XYZ file of C-alpha atoms in Angstrom:
321
model
C 53.320 11.206 21.730
C 53.831 10.780 25.461
C 54.504 13.801 27.667
C 58.032 12.558 28.376
C 58.732 12.175 24.655
C 57.443 15.677 23.879
C 59.528 17.118 26.727
C 62.645 15.486 25.306
C 61.919 17.045 21.927
C 61.513 20.470 23.501
C 64.794 20.137 25.378
C 66.603 19.123 22.184
C 65.030 22.053 20.359
C 66.512 24.536 22.797
C 69.878 22.820 22.776
C 69.799 23.056 18.983
C 68.965 26.750 19.135
C 71.783 27.284 21.624
C 74.188 26.630 18.743
C 72.935 29.950 17.405
C 73.346 31.731 20.741
C 69.904 31.127 22.227
C 69.421 31.014 26.009
C 66.253 29.802 27.684
C 63.892 32.739 28.128
C 65.148 34.756 25.151
C 62.250 36.151 23.147
C 61.638 34.301 19.877
C 59.343 35.495 17.090
C 57.798 32.523 15.268
C 56.513 33.139 11.729
C 54.971 29.966 10.350
C 51.878 27.898 9.698
C 49.927 25.287 11.594
C 52.770 22.860 12.309
C 54.644 25.468 14.375
C 51.755 27.692 15.478
C 49.131 25.688 17.298
C 45.977 27.120 18.808
C 46.653 25.737 22.288
C 44.367 27.226 24.908
C 45.016 24.848 27.789
C 46.439 26.261 31.008
C 49.580 24.154 30.592
C 50.118 25.422 27.022
C 49.704 29.037 28.142
C 52.188 28.612 30.990
C 54.763 26.965 28.717
C 54.369 29.663 26.073
C 54.771 32.387 28.730
C 57.932 30.805 30.140
C 59.436 30.250 26.696
C 58.718 33.862 25.744
C 57.452 33.293 22.206
C 55.454 35.609 19.967
C 53.671 33.791 17.145
C 52.651 35.220 13.780
C 50.718 33.302 11.139
C 52.276 32.953 7.692
C 48.998 31.963 6.036
C 48.137 34.350 3.213
C 50.568 37.062 4.309
C 50.005 40.370 2.535
C 52.674 43.055 2.277
C 50.890 44.945 5.058
C 50.940 41.827 7.269
C 54.658 41.415 6.730
C 55.392 45.082 7.433
C 53.324 44.784 10.621
C 55.288 41.671 11.620
C 58.567 43.517 11.121
C 57.294 46.310 13.372
C 56.062 43.858 16.018
C 59.336 41.940 16.059
C 61.328 45.170 16.327
C 59.163 46.632 19.110
C 59.106 43.350 21.065
C 62.925 43.290 21.017
C 62.874 39.642 19.939
C 66.379 38.224 19.876
C 65.619 35.404 17.435
C 63.260 34.663 14.548
C 62.071 31.181 13.671
C 59.828 29.985 10.859
C 59.208 28.413 7.495
C 61.935 29.163 4.948
C 59.703 30.874 2.378
C 57.826 32.936 4.994
C 61.038 34.400 6.380
C 62.475 34.749 2.872
C 59.471 36.829 1.758
C 59.838 39.096 4.781
C 63.589 39.394 4.122
C 62.900 40.596 0.585
C 60.531 43.222 1.967
C 63.143 44.411 4.469
C 65.621 44.892 1.620
C 63.008 46.457 -0.662
C 62.224 49.246 1.808
C 65.711 49.399 3.332
C 64.340 48.576 6.779
C 66.402 47.681 9.832
C 65.724 44.729 12.102
C 68.153 43.444 14.704
C 68.148 39.837 15.876
C 70.967 37.504 16.885
C 70.055 34.636 14.542
C 67.331 33.247 12.313
C 66.211 29.615 12.686
C 64.672 28.186 9.504
C 62.821 24.901 9.280
C 60.198 22.770 7.501
C 61.236 23.535 3.907
C 64.280 23.255 1.665
C 66.651 26.215 2.158
C 68.510 27.240 -0.989
C 71.848 29.028 -1.022
C 70.214 32.112 -2.492
C 67.497 32.198 0.175
C 70.105 31.911 2.927
C 72.077 34.821 1.459
C 68.994 37.053 1.193
C 67.807 36.279 4.738
C 71.267 36.848 6.224
C 71.632 40.155 4.378
C 68.192 41.402 5.463
C 68.445 40.361 9.124
C 72.206 41.033 9.321
C 72.873 37.760 11.136
C 73.481 34.070 10.479
C 70.819 31.579 9.450
C 70.751 28.280 11.337
C 68.788 25.710 9.390
C 66.962 22.801 11.036
C 65.937 19.309 10.024
C 63.160 17.723 12.024
C 60.531 15.020 11.971
C 58.782 15.196 15.310
C 56.613 12.086 15.065
C 59.619 9.940 14.176
C 61.721 11.637 16.836
C 64.393 12.880 14.455
C 65.927 16.317 14.896
C 69.183 17.879 13.696
C 70.580 21.406 13.893
C 73.285 23.495 12.259
C 76.136 24.941 14.300
C 78.339 27.960 13.561
C 80.287 25.955 10.984
C 77.145 25.517 8.821
C 78.624 22.288 7.516
C 75.634 20.019 8.038
C 73.127 19.184 10.749
C 74.159 17.735 14.107
C 71.865 14.749 14.693
C 70.273 14.418 18.134
C 70.714 10.880 19.446
C 68.952 11.106 22.807
C 65.483 10.033 21.672
C 65.867 8.380 18.275
C 68.248 6.785 15.794
C 68.682 8.240 12.302
C 70.025 6.101 9.492
C 70.463 6.551 5.738
C 69.900 3.513 3.507
C 70.120 2.643 -0.179
C 67.331 1.203 -2.328
C 67.853 -2.267 -0.821
C 67.681 -0.971 2.749
C 71.420 -1.281 3.386
C 72.890 1.475 5.617
C 75.210 3.776 3.677
C 77.575 6.649 4.540
C 78.690 9.574 2.359
C 76.096 8.646 -0.280
C 72.609 9.956 -0.865
C 69.872 7.675 0.390
C 66.572 7.464 2.235
C 66.487 8.871 5.763
C 65.158 6.249 8.195
C 64.060 7.032 11.762
C 63.691 4.746 14.771
C 62.334 6.273 17.971
C 63.272 4.427 21.147
C 61.691 6.829 23.648
C 58.146 7.338 22.356
C 55.972 4.737 24.051
C 52.777 6.416 22.837
C 53.345 5.234 19.257
C 56.360 3.171 18.286
C 58.237 4.174 15.132
C 60.663 1.457 14.063
C 62.700 1.946 10.875
C 60.244 4.606 9.772
C 60.775 5.750 6.167
C 60.650 9.537 6.496
C 60.308 10.064 2.757
C 63.330 12.374 2.862
C 66.654 12.032 1.071
C 70.009 12.960 2.565
C 73.632 12.038 3.207
C 75.010 10.728 6.492
C 78.567 12.029 6.760
C 81.570 10.171 8.179
C 83.220 13.510 9.016
C 83.399 15.064 12.452
C 82.411 18.705 12.511
C 85.154 21.289 12.937
C 83.256 22.682 15.927
C 84.351 19.613 17.898
C 80.873 18.258 18.592
C 80.767 14.448 18.699
C 77.243 14.331 17.287
C 76.998 12.779 13.796
C 76.385 15.009 10.777
C 73.527 14.873 8.301
C 74.526 16.644 5.092
C 73.041 17.535 1.716
C 69.350 17.092 2.460
C 67.748 16.702 -0.949
C 64.036 16.931 -0.239
C 61.321 14.308 -0.318
C 61.023 11.194 -2.445
C 57.436 12.165 -3.307
C 58.714 15.396 -4.858
C 59.175 14.016 -8.345
C 57.594 14.392 -11.761
C 56.964 11.628 -14.300
C 56.438 11.963 -18.042
C 56.826 9.427 -20.845
C 57.668 6.747 -18.243
C 60.644 8.833 -17.076
C 60.909 10.200 -13.525
C 62.966 13.152 -12.318
C 63.187 13.941 -8.617
C 63.763 17.168 -6.718
C 67.564 16.606 -6.329
C 68.047 16.738 -10.112
C 65.721 19.711 -10.484
C 67.472 21.515 -7.622
C 70.833 21.122 -9.354
C 69.309 22.356 -12.627
C 67.750 25.504 -11.143
C 70.828 26.353 -9.055
C 72.608 27.142 -12.330
C 70.444 30.208 -12.915
C 69.682 33.516 -11.186
C 66.377 32.410 -9.684
C 65.037 33.659 -6.362
C 62.444 30.930 -5.975
C 60.797 28.326 -8.176
C 58.239 25.525 -8.211
C 57.630 22.676 -10.651
C 53.948 21.676 -10.841
C 52.921 18.494 -12.642
C 49.331 19.077 -13.715
C 48.686 15.847 -15.614
C 50.464 13.283 -17.796
C 51.385 15.814 -20.468
C 51.618 19.280 -18.891
C 54.269 20.735 -16.582
C 54.193 24.241 -15.131
C 57.362 25.936 -13.885
C 56.749 29.032 -11.775
C 59.800 31.268 -11.451
C 60.610 34.337 -9.401
C 63.561 35.382 -11.526
C 66.610 37.358 -10.507
C 68.035 40.429 -12.232
C 70.333 38.529 -14.609
C 67.925 35.764 -15.646
C 67.353 35.941 -19.413
C 65.776 34.190 -22.377
C 68.825 31.974 -22.938
C 68.399 30.641 -19.390
C 64.784 29.788 -20.169
C 65.908 27.945 -23.295
C 68.506 26.000 -21.293
C 65.816 24.925 -18.835
C 63.500 23.830 -21.641
C 66.299 21.883 -23.335
C 67.223 20.136 -20.075
C 63.624 19.164 -19.322
C 63.182 17.830 -22.845
C 66.419 15.814 -22.695
C 65.368 14.213 -19.405
C 61.634 13.736 -19.932
C 61.069 13.823 -23.673
C 58.264 15.849 -25.255
C 56.436 17.693 -22.481
C 54.167 20.724 -22.610
C 56.225 23.064 -20.413
C 54.581 26.320 -19.380
C 56.978 28.759 -17.690
C 55.291 31.443 -15.622
C 57.046 34.490 -14.149
C 54.464 35.338 -11.518
C 55.071 34.787 -7.787
C 51.303 34.777 -7.217
C 51.165 31.413 -9.003
C 53.206 29.620 -6.330
C 51.096 26.957 -4.664
C 51.496 25.984 -1.004
C 50.399 22.892 0.848
C 47.473 23.006 3.255
C 49.884 23.600 6.148
C 51.324 26.682 4.467
C 54.612 25.170 3.317
C 56.256 25.835 -0.026
C 57.714 22.840 -1.847
C 59.911 22.889 -4.913
C 58.088 20.086 -6.726
C 54.320 19.730 -6.529
C 52.919 16.680 -8.290
C 49.134 16.964 -8.451
C 48.946 13.336 -9.518
C 50.493 12.251 -6.216
C 49.876 13.041 -2.571
C 52.394 15.693 -1.497
C 52.972 15.954 2.208
C 55.682 17.556 4.344
């Protein structure tokens, strides 16, 4: 990426945050992995980080003590905003509620992973503020941010063009399709009609906030997040709809091989044996006879090398986010 291209992305980032009340110079606590926390030791990187007033905390292998320390650091630093991976912030939010702690920030900016309705509710309750979710693909130049209406993501148009297409490559609106990115400002590496691997819906609506920027709605995850058994494939959108029917805090489908599927569940208070049966029946009806192992142990969740949590992990494919 050229310096000019990176600078544009940074400017759009802060404009996106401004929808949540951010002003340049406000302290931001970043809790994430390698894609957001880089070990930059150059003079330029240090100056930029100083001006932008960011504190960075690694989400890799967070213990309860680490998370309690982070809560203390964020509180003492008087950070006005928190940004990070969805599951990292969600885990900290659960700890805040568990110990009835108090933390005061103006908004939480989530990114990099799918944000479920339940996770949003827990984070907003714990931090006592709104969550502003983000969609971004830096190499392809795509970025989009929620506003106060929380009715989709406002697509930035200053450095790239985002399109949604069907299986034949035809642009579509108000229907789920593949998100395609074309960057027209990055002269370091040209991305033309780049298949992001993500699924979403380009809306024809104009946001109630009055912004003229187009809306990206109903992001459904990545195409690679699918499982295949008995020549039948089910993707993350279908599995997301299935799991949203139950009181589940977090989950992950893991395809081990051609015959075994593991479902790791962090269950809510009302989840019961009949819910488990409904899940088993649904999986069987969609995929046929499959060895389905359901595990109720959060320690069994698997993350990618960059620290991100994905809802569907197929060990027979290459999963990347």
